[in-house]
Amino acid sequence: MRMTISLPDQLAKRFQAIVSPRQRSRMLAALLAQELKKKEEALEAACLSANRDRLLEKEIDEWQTFENGFAE
């Protein structure tokens, strides 16, 4: 898939100066994959933490059993 991204001028110049044109996509893909993995792991940890929160679980249960009295 092709994408167009914007980079600050200084960063783009450094990138072009150091990384050969044939390696740029591969390098960006590797860096992006690393950062996405970190974010996914952080989200997973937050989800697991929330799932262990008994007070939050009780509140969710209360909301799920809530009947607002409106007819559908």
Coordinates of C-alpha atoms in Angstrom, one line a residue, residues 22-60:
R22 CA 16.0 1.7 -1.7
Q23 CA 16.0 1.2 2.1
R24 CA 13.6 4.0 3.2
S25 CA 10.3 2.1 3.0
R26 CA 11.8 -0.9 4.7
M27 CA 13.2 1.2 7.5
L28 CA 10.0 3.2 8.0
A29 CA 8.0 -0.1 8.1
A30 CA 10.3 -1.6 10.7
L31 CA 10.2 1.5 12.9
L32 CA 6.4 1.8 12.6
A33 CA 6.0 -1.9 13.5
Q34 CA 8.1 -1.4 16.6
E35 CA 6.1 1.6 17.8
L36 CA 2.8 -0.1 17.0
K37 CA 3.8 -3.1 19.0
K38 CA 4.6 -0.9 22.0
K39 CA 1.3 0.9 21.8
E40 CA -0.6 -2.5 21.4
E41 CA 1.2 -3.9 24.5
A42 CA 0.3 -0.7 26.5
L43 CA -3.3 -1.0 25.4
E44 CA -3.4 -4.7 26.3
A45 CA -1.9 -4.0 29.7
A46 CA -4.5 -1.2 30.4
C47 CA -7.3 -3.6 29.4
L48 CA -6.0 -6.4 31.6
S49 CA -5.7 -3.9 34.5
A50 CA -9.3 -2.7 33.9
N51 CA -10.5 -6.3 33.8
R52 CA -8.9 -6.9 37.3
D53 CA -10.6 -3.8 38.7
R54 CA -13.5 -5.2 40.8
L55 CA -15.1 -1.8 41.5
L56 CA -15.1 -1.0 37.8
E57 CA -16.6 -4.5 37.1
K58 CA -19.4 -3.8 39.5
E59 CA -20.1 -0.4 38.0
I60 CA -20.2 -2.0 34.5

